[in-house]
Each structure stands twice: as structure tokens, then as C-alpha cells.
Coordinates of C-alpha atoms and ligand atoms in Angstrom, one line a residue:
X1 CA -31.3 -7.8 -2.6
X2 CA -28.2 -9.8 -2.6
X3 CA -24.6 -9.1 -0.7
X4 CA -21.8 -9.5 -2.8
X5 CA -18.0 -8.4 -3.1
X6 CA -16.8 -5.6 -5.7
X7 CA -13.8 -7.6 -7.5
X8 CA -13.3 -4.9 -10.2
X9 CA -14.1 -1.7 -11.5
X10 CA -13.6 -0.7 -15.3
X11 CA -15.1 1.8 -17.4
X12 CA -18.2 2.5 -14.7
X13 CA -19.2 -1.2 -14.3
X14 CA -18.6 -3.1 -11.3
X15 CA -18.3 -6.9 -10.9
X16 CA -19.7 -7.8 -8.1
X17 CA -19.4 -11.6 -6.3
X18 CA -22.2 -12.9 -4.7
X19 CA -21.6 -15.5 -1.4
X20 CA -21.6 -18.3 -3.8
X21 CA -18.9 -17.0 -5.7
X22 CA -21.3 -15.7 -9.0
X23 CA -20.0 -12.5 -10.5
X24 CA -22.5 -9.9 -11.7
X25 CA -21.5 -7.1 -13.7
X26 CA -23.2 -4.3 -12.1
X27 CA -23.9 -0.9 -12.6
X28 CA -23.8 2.1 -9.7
X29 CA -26.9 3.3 -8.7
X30 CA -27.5 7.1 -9.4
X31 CA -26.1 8.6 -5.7
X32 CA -23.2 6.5 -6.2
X33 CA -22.3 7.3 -9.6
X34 CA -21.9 11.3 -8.7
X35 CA -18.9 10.9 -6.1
X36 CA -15.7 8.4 -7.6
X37 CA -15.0 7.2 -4.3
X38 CA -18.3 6.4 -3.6
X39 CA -17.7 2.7 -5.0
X40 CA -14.5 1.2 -5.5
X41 CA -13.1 -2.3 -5.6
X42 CA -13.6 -4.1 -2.1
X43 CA -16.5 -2.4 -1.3
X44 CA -18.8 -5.0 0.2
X45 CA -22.4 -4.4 -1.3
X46 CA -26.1 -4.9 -1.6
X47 CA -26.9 -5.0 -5.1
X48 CA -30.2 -5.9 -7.3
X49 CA -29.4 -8.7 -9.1
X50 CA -31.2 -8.0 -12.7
X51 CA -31.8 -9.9 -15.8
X52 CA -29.1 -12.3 -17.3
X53 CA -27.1 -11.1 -20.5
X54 CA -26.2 -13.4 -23.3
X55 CA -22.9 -14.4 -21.4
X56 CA -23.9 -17.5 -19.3
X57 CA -21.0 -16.8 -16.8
X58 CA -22.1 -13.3 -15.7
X59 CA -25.5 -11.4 -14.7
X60 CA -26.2 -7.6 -14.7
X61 CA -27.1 -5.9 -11.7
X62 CA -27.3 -2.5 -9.8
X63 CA -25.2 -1.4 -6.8
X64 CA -27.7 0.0 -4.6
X65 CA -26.0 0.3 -1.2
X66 CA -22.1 0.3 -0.2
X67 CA -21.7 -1.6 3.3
X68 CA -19.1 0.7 5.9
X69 CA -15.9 0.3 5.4
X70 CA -13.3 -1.0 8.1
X71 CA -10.0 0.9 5.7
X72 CA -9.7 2.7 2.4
X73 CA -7.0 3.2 0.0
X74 CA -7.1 6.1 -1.4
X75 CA -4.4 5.0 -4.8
X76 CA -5.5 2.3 -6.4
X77 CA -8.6 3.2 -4.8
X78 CA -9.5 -0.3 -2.8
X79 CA -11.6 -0.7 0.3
X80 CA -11.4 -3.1 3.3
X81 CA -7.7 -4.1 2.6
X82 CA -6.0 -5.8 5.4
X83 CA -2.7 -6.1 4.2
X84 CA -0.3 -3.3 1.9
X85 CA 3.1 -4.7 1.0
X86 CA 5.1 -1.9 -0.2
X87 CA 8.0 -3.4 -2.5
X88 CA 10.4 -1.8 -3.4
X89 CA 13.7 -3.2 -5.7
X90 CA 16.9 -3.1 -4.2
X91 CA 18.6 -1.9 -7.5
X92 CA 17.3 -1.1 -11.0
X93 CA 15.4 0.8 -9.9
X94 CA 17.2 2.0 -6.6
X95 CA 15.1 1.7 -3.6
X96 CA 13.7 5.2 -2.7
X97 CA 13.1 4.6 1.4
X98 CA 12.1 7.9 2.3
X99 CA 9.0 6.9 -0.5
X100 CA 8.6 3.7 1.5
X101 CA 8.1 5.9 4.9
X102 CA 5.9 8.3 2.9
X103 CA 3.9 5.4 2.3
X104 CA 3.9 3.8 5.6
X105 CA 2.3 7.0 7.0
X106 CA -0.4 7.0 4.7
X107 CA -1.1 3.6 5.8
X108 CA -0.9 4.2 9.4
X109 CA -3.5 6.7 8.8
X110 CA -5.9 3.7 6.9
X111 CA -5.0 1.3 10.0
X112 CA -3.2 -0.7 8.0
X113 CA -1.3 -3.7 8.5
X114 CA 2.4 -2.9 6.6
X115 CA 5.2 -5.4 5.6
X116 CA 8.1 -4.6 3.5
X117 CA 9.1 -6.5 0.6
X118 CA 12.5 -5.7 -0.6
X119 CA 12.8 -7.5 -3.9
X120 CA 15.9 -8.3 -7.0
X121 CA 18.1 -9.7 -3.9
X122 CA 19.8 -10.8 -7.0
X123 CA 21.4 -8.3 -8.2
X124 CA 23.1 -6.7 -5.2
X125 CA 26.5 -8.1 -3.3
X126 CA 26.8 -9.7 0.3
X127 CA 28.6 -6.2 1.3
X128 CA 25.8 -4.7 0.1
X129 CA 23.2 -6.8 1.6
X130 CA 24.8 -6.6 4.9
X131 CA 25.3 -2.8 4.6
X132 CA 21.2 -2.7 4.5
X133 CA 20.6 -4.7 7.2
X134 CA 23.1 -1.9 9.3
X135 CA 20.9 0.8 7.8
X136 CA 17.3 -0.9 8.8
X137 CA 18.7 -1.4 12.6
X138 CA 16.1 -1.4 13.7
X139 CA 13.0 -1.0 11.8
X140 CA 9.1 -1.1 12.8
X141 CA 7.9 -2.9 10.4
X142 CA 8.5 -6.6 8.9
X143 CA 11.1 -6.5 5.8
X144 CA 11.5 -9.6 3.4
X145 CA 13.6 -10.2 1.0
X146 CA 12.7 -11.7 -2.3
X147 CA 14.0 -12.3 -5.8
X148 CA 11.6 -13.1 -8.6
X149 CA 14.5 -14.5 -10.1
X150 CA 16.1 -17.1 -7.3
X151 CA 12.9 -17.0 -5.7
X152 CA 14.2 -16.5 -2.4
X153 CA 12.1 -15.0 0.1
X154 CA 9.2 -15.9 -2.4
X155 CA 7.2 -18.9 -0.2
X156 CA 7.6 -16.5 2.5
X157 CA 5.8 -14.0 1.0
X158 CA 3.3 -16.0 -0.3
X159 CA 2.4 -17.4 3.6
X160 CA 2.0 -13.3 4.6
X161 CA -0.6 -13.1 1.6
X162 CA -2.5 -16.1 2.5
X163 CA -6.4 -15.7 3.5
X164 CA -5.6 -11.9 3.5
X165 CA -6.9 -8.7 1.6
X166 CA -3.8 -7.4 0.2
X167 CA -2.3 -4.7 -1.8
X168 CA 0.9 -4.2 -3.8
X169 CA 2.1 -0.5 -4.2
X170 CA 5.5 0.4 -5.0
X171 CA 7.1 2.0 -8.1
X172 CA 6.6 0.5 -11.4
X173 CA 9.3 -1.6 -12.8
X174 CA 10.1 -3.1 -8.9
X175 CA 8.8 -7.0 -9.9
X176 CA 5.4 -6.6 -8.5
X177 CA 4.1 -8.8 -10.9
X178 CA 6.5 -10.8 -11.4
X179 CA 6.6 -11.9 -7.6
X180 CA 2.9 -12.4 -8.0
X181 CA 3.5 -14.5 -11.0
X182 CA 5.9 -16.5 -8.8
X183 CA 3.2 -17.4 -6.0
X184 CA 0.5 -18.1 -8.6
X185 CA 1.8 -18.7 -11.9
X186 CA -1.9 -18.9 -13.3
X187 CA -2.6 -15.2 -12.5
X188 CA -0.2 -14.2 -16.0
X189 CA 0.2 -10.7 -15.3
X190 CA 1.8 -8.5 -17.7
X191 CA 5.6 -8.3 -17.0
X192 CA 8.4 -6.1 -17.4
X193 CA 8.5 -3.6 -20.4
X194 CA 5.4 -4.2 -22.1
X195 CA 3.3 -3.1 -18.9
X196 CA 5.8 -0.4 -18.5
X197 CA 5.0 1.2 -21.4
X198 CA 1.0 0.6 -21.3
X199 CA 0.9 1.8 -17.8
X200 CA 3.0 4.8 -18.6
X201 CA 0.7 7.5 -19.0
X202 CA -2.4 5.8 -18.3
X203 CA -2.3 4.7 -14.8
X204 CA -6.1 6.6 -13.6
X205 CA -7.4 5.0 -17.1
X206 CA -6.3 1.4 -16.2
X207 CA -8.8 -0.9 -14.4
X208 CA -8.4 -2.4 -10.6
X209 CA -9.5 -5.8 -9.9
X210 CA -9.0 -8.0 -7.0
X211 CA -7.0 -11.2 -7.6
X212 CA -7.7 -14.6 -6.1
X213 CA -5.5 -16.4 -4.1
X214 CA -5.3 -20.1 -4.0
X215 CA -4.8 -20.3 -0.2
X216 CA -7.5 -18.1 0.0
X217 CA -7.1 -14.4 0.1
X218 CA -7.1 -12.0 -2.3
X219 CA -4.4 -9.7 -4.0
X220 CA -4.4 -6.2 -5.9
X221 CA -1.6 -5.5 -8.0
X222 CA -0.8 -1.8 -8.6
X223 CA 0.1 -0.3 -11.6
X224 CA 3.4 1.7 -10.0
X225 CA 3.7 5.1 -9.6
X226 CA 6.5 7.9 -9.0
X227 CA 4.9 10.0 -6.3
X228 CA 2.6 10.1 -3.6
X229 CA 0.2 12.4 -2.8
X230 CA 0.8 12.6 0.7
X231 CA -1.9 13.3 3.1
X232 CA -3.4 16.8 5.0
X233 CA -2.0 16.0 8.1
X234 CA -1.3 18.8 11.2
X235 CA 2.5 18.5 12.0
X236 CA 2.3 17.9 16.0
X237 CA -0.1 14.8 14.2
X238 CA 2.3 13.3 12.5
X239 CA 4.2 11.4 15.3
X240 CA 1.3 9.7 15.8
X241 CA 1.6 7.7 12.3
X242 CA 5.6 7.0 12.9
X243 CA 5.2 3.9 15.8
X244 CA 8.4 3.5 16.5
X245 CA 7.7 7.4 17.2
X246 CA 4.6 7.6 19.4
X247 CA 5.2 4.6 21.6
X248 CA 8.1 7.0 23.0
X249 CA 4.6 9.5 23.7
X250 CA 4.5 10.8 27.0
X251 CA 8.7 10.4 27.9
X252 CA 9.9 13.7 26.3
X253 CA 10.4 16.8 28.7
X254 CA 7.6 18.8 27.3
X255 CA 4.6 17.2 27.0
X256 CA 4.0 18.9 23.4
X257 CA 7.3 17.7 22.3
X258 CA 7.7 17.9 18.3
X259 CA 10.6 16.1 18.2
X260 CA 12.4 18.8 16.4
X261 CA 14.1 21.0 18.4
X262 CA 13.2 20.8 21.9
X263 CA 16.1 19.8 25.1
X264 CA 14.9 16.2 26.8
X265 CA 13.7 15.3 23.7
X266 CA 13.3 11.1 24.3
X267 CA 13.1 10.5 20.4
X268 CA 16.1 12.3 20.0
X269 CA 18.0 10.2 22.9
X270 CA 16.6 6.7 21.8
X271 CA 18.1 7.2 18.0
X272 CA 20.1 4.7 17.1
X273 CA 18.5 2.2 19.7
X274 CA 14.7 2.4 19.5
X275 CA 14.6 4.7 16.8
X276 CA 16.2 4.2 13.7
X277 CA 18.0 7.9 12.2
X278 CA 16.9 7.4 8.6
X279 CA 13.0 7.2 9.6
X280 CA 13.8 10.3 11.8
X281 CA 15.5 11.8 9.3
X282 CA 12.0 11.0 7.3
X283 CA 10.3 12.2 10.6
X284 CA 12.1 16.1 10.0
X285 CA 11.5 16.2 6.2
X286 CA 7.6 15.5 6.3
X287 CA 7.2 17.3 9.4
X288 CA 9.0 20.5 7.8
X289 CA 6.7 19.7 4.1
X290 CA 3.2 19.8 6.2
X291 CA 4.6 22.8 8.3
X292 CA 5.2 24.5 5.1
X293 CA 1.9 23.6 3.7
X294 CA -0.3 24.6 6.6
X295 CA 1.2 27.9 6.7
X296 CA 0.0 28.8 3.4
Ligands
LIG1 N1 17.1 -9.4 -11.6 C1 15.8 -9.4 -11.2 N2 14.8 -8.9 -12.0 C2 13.5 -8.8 -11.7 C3 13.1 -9.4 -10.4 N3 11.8 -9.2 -10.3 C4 11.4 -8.6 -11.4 N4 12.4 -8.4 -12.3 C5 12.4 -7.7 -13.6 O1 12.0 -6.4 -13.4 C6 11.3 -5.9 -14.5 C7 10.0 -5.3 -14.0 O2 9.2 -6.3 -13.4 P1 7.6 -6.1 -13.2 O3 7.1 -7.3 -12.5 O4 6.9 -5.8 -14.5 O5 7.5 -4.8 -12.3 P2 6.2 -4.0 -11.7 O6 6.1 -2.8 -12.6 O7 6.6 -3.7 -10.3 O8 5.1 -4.9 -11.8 C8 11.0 -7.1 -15.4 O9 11.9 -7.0 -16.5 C9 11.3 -8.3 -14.5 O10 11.8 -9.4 -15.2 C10 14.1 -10.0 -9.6 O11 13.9 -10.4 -8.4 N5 15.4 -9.9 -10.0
LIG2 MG1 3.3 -4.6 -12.8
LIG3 ZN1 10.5 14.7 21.7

């Protein structure tokens, strides 16, 4: 049995990359085959490696055991990711921050590490840009700012990818692949309209794979989306997935402090200092949605 790397999944065959950087196009054995999530690209895996097929480059193979996971992505299903960048445009489209903290809680909840790529620079004003950096006073996570088209920001980006397992989510039509096309022009993703309209529609159908970085690394570039499906979470839980949030644990008056309502609330007193309003604001709105949902 070899150990190898699943680098993409399409149409229920896996290729999987040996230690010596040979790909095998694998199949699933039959337990893994019955549950979707049960192998998915980043999996690290033991696999049979089987007889060689007509194309030199590849092998056939069978998946016969996935190795534990250290985080899991639920969409694009990817395993052991170290890294999500959530980009977002600044205009066309409008960046949608409350999806950005909707997203950040679903990585907290994966242990993941988040920075925040804020991308199209170009196309907003210096009033503008300055009226952004007021509104992220302070923030808890890293924010970059990129254009595809100046390529500002872009080498910086490029140094937070480097030897890391990262993934790209944001909506579609934000530059993902553009920016990636910047940092490695080789990697010729599909751009712009055309993808649009392929993706559109047919984002479950469309395959994952896991791009190679030249400074080591690796990179998966999402297909977009519109919404999240955000996760089952218990209300008086959810502090725990806003940092900024639950390093203030312990200071309120009552030690089961929601954060909502309640007199000596410390979240409440450190807005505008520790605690930026707009991810409170965030904060209320989810907390309300999963108190809704968990009354049903
Ligand atoms: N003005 C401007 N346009 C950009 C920038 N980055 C990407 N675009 C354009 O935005 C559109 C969508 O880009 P694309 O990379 O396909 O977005 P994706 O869906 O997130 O992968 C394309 O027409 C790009 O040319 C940028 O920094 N500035
Ligand atoms: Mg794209
Ligand atoms: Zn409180």
C-alpha cells in the first residue's frame, strides 16, 4: 500500500499523488463510495496502486483507507486546509461583510487560519478607501488589499500562500482567479464571464482540484457562491467562534452572558475599542437566526 495526496476529485475518480510526486487516478473503495464526504480532495491516503493504463503519465489505483483529518471544509469539500482566504471585491460586486463574518465562523469552527483579501482596489476612491479602513477599526483578522489589475497587494498575497494549504472562497465574479492568475500566470484559470456562465448553475457538478504553488504550497480555487449554509450551532456557542468576542470570556457580569441584552455586559462596553460594532452587529443577527432555528 502506498500514501499518497488526493489532488482532485471528478466524476468518482480521485487522483491521488504518491511521495514522489506520481499521480494515480484512483477509484474509492466500496465503504468510501457510500458516504460523499467520505473522500474528498486533501484527504491524505493509502491506496493500492494497480495496473498502469495506456497513459504513461498516470496509474489506476484504489483508495482503500482515508488518513484523520487535522480540518475539513465542508464547501468545496477540501480536507486538511491550513489556510482560507476569503476575498471579497470592493465594488462590482459590492463587498457583502456580514457574508465574510458568516464565513469566518464557519472557519473558526474548522480551526482555521483566516486572512482577508479585499480585492479591485482599483476601482474605488481614496475617500472611499479611507472610509473602509474607519469601518474595519479594528478587526481580528489580517485584511489585504489587492487589485488584479495594478497588482497591488498581489506579492503580498502571494508570500501568505507560500508552502501553505490554502483555499479561496468568496462570491463568484470577485477576481479569484484572476489574482491566482497574477501569482502564477501558468495556472490559466478561466476568467471573468466565460467561468461565470459555466459555473452558473453547475457549481456541485464542477470538479475540485488542488493547485500547485511554485514556492511550494498548494491552492484551491472556488467556484463562488451566493450563500452559505451556515452551521447548527447553539446560540450561547456562538461567541466562542467570534475571537475578538470570547477573549472578552469571563469579564461580563453574569457569567452566562449572551452578549445581548444583559447590564455589565463587557462586549457591549469594549465596542468601538476592542470590539468592532459591525462584527457585533453580525454577532446579534446570527445569534437571533440560530435562536430562531433551534426553537423550531
Ligand atoms: N477592475 C478590476 N477588475 C478585476 C480585478 N480582478 C478581477 N477583475 C475582473 O473581475 C471579473 C471576475 O473575475 P474572476 O477572476 O473570474 O472572478 P472569480 O469568479 O472570483 O474567479 C473579470 O472580468 C476580471 O477581469 C481587479 O482587481 N480590478
Ligand atoms: Mg473563478
Ligand atoms: Zn456580555
Amino acid at each position: 500500500m502506498l500514501r499518497g495526496k488526493v489532488i482532485k476529485a471528478a466524476g468518482g475518480f480521485f487522483t491521488v499523488c504518491d511521495q514522489n510526486g506520481r499521480n494515480y487516478i484512483c477509484r474509492a473503495r466500496g465503504a468510501l463510495k457510500r458516504n460523499k464526504q467520505a473522500l474528498i480532495v486533501g484527504d491524505r491516503v493509502l491506496f493500492k496502486p494497480g495496473s498502469a493504463v495506456s497513459d504513461h503519465s498516470n496509474s489506476e489505483g484504489v483508495v482503500e483507507k482515508v488518513l484523520p483529518r487535522s480540518s475539513c471544509m465542508p464547501r468545496p469539500p477540501v480536507a486538511n486546509v491550513d489556510l482560507l482566504v476569503i476575498i471579497m471585491s470592493l465594488k462590482s460586486p459590492d463587498c457583502d461583510w456580514q457574508l465574510i463574518s458568516r464565513m469566518t465562523v464557519l472557519a473558526e469552527k474548522e480551526n482555521l487560519t483566516v486572512i482577508i483579501c479585499l480585492n479591485k482596489t482599483d476601482l474605488i476612491s481614496k475617500d472611499e478607501y479611507n472610509e473602509l479602513t474607519d469601518l474595519i477599526k479594528p478587526y481580528p483578522y489580517p485584511v489585504i488589499f489587492t487589485s488584479a489589475l495594478s497588482y497591488e497587494g498581489v506579492n503580498y498575497l502571494k508570500e501568505h500562500l507560500s508552502g501553505q494549504c490554502s483555499v479561496l472562497a468568496g462570491p463568484s465574479g470577485v477576481g479569484k482567479s484572476t489574482l491566482l492568475n497574477c501569482i502564477q500566470p501558468g495556472l490559466a484559470l478561466q476568467t471573468g464571464e466565460v467561468s461565470e456562465k459555466i459555473g452558473r448553475g453547475k457549481h456541485t457538478t464542477r470538479q475540485v482540484s488542488l493547485l500547485p504553488l511554485e514556492g511550494g504550497g498548494s491552492v484551491v480555487d472556488t467556484p463562488g457562491f451566493s450563500r452559505l449554509d451556515f452551521p447548527d450551532i447553539a446560540p450561547g456557542q456562538l461567541a466562542d467562534y467570534f475571537p475578538e468576542i470570547e477573549s472578552l470570556r469571563g469579564y461580563c457580569g453574569f457569567r452566562d452572558c449572551r452578549h445581548i441584552s444583559e447590564p455589565k455586559c463587557v462586549v457591549k462596553q469594549e465596542l468601538g475599542k476592542t470590539v468592532n460594532p459591525m462584527r457585533y452587529d453580525h454577532y446579534q443577527y446570527f445569534f437571533n437566526e440560530l435562536d430562531k432555528r433551534e426553537a423550531y
